Short mmCIF file of C-alpha atoms in Angstrom, two decimals:
data_model
loop_
_atom_site.label_atom_id
_atom_site.label_comp_id
_atom_site.label_asym_id
_atom_site.label_seq_id
_atom_site.Cartn_x
_atom_site.Cartn_y
_atom_site.Cartn_z
CA MET A 229 -0.24 -0.05 0.01
CA CYS A 230 1.00 3.55 -0.87
CA GLU A 231 -0.11 5.30 2.12
CA ALA A 232 2.20 7.84 3.64
CA ASN A 233 3.28 9.53 7.31
CA ILE A 234 2.82 12.28 7.88
CA PHE A 235 5.79 14.75 10.13
CA ILE A 236 5.44 18.17 11.16
CA VAL A 237 9.28 19.53 10.72
CA ASN A 238 10.86 23.30 11.89
CA PRO A 239 12.50 23.95 7.98
CA LYS A 240 15.47 25.58 10.27
CA THR A 241 16.60 22.23 11.40
CA ALA A 242 14.60 19.17 8.43
CA GLU A 243 17.94 17.81 7.36
CA GLU A 244 18.93 16.81 11.00
CA ASP A 245 15.63 16.00 12.77
CA PRO A 246 12.70 13.59 10.72
CA GLY A 247 10.53 16.34 12.95
CA GLU A 248 6.95 14.33 14.68
CA LEU A 249 4.85 11.72 13.88
CA PHE A 250 1.60 13.45 12.72
CA LEU A 251 -0.97 11.06 11.35
CA GLU A 252 0.57 7.54 10.22
CA ALA A 253 -0.52 5.40 7.44
CA VAL A 254 -2.27 8.56 5.05
CA ASP A 255 -4.07 7.97 1.70
CA ARG A 256 -5.39 11.16 1.10
CA ILE A 257 -4.87 15.22 1.71
CA ILE A 258 -7.40 17.46 0.40
CA PRO A 259 -7.42 21.23 0.84
CA GLU A 260 -9.57 22.52 2.81
CA GLY A 261 -8.45 26.82 2.62
CA GLU A 262 -5.31 28.63 2.60
CA ASN A 263 -3.06 26.51 4.38
CA VAL A 264 -5.53 23.94 6.47
CA TRP A 265 -5.37 19.90 5.04
CA ARG A 266 -8.44 17.81 6.44
CA LEU A 267 -5.91 13.99 6.94
CA THR A 268 -7.72 10.88 6.40
CA SER A 269 -5.47 7.94 6.97
CA ILE A 270 -6.19 4.34 5.39
CA PHE A 271 -7.70 3.44 8.16
CA GLY A 272 -10.55 6.72 8.08
CA GLU A 273 -8.52 8.19 10.22
CA GLN A 274 -8.55 11.99 10.24
CA LYS A 275 -6.97 14.99 10.95
CA THR A 276 -6.68 18.85 10.76
CA LEU A 277 -3.26 20.05 9.93
CA VAL A 278 -2.57 23.85 9.54
CA GLY A 279 1.00 24.75 7.80
CA ARG A 280 2.56 24.46 4.49
CA ILE A 281 3.96 21.22 2.56
CA HIS A 282 7.84 21.14 3.40
CA SER A 283 8.63 18.26 0.87
CA MET A 284 6.99 15.12 -0.41
CA LYS A 285 9.97 11.94 -0.70
CA LEU A 286 6.28 9.45 -1.24
CA VAL A 287 9.50 6.51 -2.09
CA ASP A 288 9.73 6.73 1.38
CA HIS A 289 6.73 7.41 2.46
CA ARG A 290 7.65 10.58 4.14
CA ILE A 291 5.67 13.61 4.51
CA LEU A 292 6.79 16.54 6.10
CA PHE A 293 4.66 19.51 7.04
CA GLU A 294 5.51 22.81 8.87
CA ARG A 295 3.86 24.87 10.97
CA LEU A 296 3.06 28.40 9.97
CA ASP A 297 3.40 31.13 13.54
CA PRO A 298 0.04 32.23 14.66
CA MET B 41 7.31 1.91 -4.97
CA CYS B 42 5.60 4.37 -3.71
CA GLU B 43 5.23 7.00 -6.41
CA ALA B 44 2.31 8.42 -7.09
CA ASN B 45 1.53 10.02 -10.93
CA ILE B 46 1.12 14.00 -11.48
CA PHE B 47 -2.47 14.42 -12.66
CA ILE B 48 -3.71 18.28 -13.81
CA VAL B 49 -7.57 19.37 -13.33
CA ASN B 50 -10.23 21.83 -13.96
CA PRO B 51 -11.08 21.66 -10.33
CA LYS B 52 -15.36 22.33 -11.57
CA THR B 53 -14.62 18.54 -13.46
CA ALA B 54 -12.43 17.02 -11.12
CA GLU B 55 -15.62 14.83 -10.64
CA GLU B 56 -15.81 12.52 -13.77
CA ASP B 57 -12.96 13.60 -15.92
CA PRO B 58 -9.69 12.12 -15.14
CA GLY B 59 -7.45 14.88 -16.11
CA GLU B 60 -3.73 15.49 -17.85
CA LEU B 61 -0.88 13.47 -17.07
CA PHE B 62 2.17 16.15 -16.20
CA LEU B 63 4.33 13.82 -14.83
CA GLU B 64 5.03 10.27 -14.04
CA ALA B 65 6.05 8.48 -11.19
CA VAL B 66 6.61 10.96 -9.25
CA ASP B 67 8.43 10.31 -6.13
CA ARG B 68 9.90 14.04 -4.34
CA ILE B 69 7.25 17.21 -4.85
CA ILE B 70 9.39 20.53 -3.04
CA PRO B 71 7.75 23.96 -3.46
CA GLU B 72 10.03 25.49 -4.51
CA GLY B 73 7.86 29.35 -4.05
CA GLU B 74 4.26 30.16 -3.97
CA ASN B 75 3.01 27.85 -5.66
CA VAL B 76 5.69 26.76 -7.38
CA TRP B 77 6.45 23.16 -7.43
CA ARG B 78 9.29 21.00 -8.32
CA LEU B 79 8.53 16.96 -9.27
CA THR B 80 11.11 14.44 -9.64
CA SER B 81 10.77 10.64 -10.74
CA ILE B 82 11.55 7.72 -9.83
CA PHE B 83 13.63 8.00 -13.00
CA GLY B 84 15.13 11.36 -12.09
CA GLU B 85 12.97 13.66 -14.86
CA GLN B 86 12.12 16.52 -13.00
CA LYS B 87 9.90 19.18 -14.35
CA THR B 88 8.34 22.50 -11.94
CA LEU B 89 4.81 22.93 -11.83
CA VAL B 90 2.98 25.87 -10.95
CA GLY B 91 -0.81 25.47 -9.32
CA ARG B 92 -2.40 24.41 -6.36
CA ILE B 93 -3.15 20.56 -4.56
CA HIS B 94 -6.39 19.90 -5.41
CA SER B 95 -5.94 16.01 -3.61
CA MET B 96 -4.05 13.04 -3.18
CA LYS B 97 -5.01 9.85 -2.73
CA LEU B 98 -1.71 8.62 -2.43
CA VAL B 99 -2.81 5.01 -1.77
CA ASP B 100 -4.47 4.75 -6.10
CA HIS B 101 -0.91 7.05 -7.04
CA ARG B 102 -2.56 9.58 -8.37
CA ILE B 103 -1.97 13.53 -7.06
CA LEU B 104 -3.95 15.86 -8.79
CA PHE B 105 -3.05 19.81 -9.40
CA GLU B 106 -5.23 22.94 -10.51
CA ARG B 107 -3.42 25.15 -12.67
CA LEU B 108 -4.35 29.10 -11.62
CA ASP B 109 -5.29 31.81 -13.61
CA PRO B 110 -1.89 34.22 -15.04
#
């Protein structure tokens, strides 16, 4: 299965720090507004993330987001 | 391998129209600026896409973008 794990990273340390796991085994990612993302895992779990995409490495099953400053 | 195929869709017809294939077998997606994305396939092919993410269905290997009006 080709789901991905979603991590929150700090852009300043993303090279060395793998970040914090936000939701694993994500299938669907749908934007709900400016920098608001609705994530759904293959198990049906849903979470909303506010942030910006930092990078995706799909073969590694890794999608990284940065939180936005409030 | 868990790469994805990148399609350009029209948001008004995305439900019924699968869209236009932009790049297949994409591994890495990196934002290069506001609505500018650098895509790299598992074969090393690189393309730049200007647009907005419409939706991702990772288990289906499909990531859809909308082009932005110039």
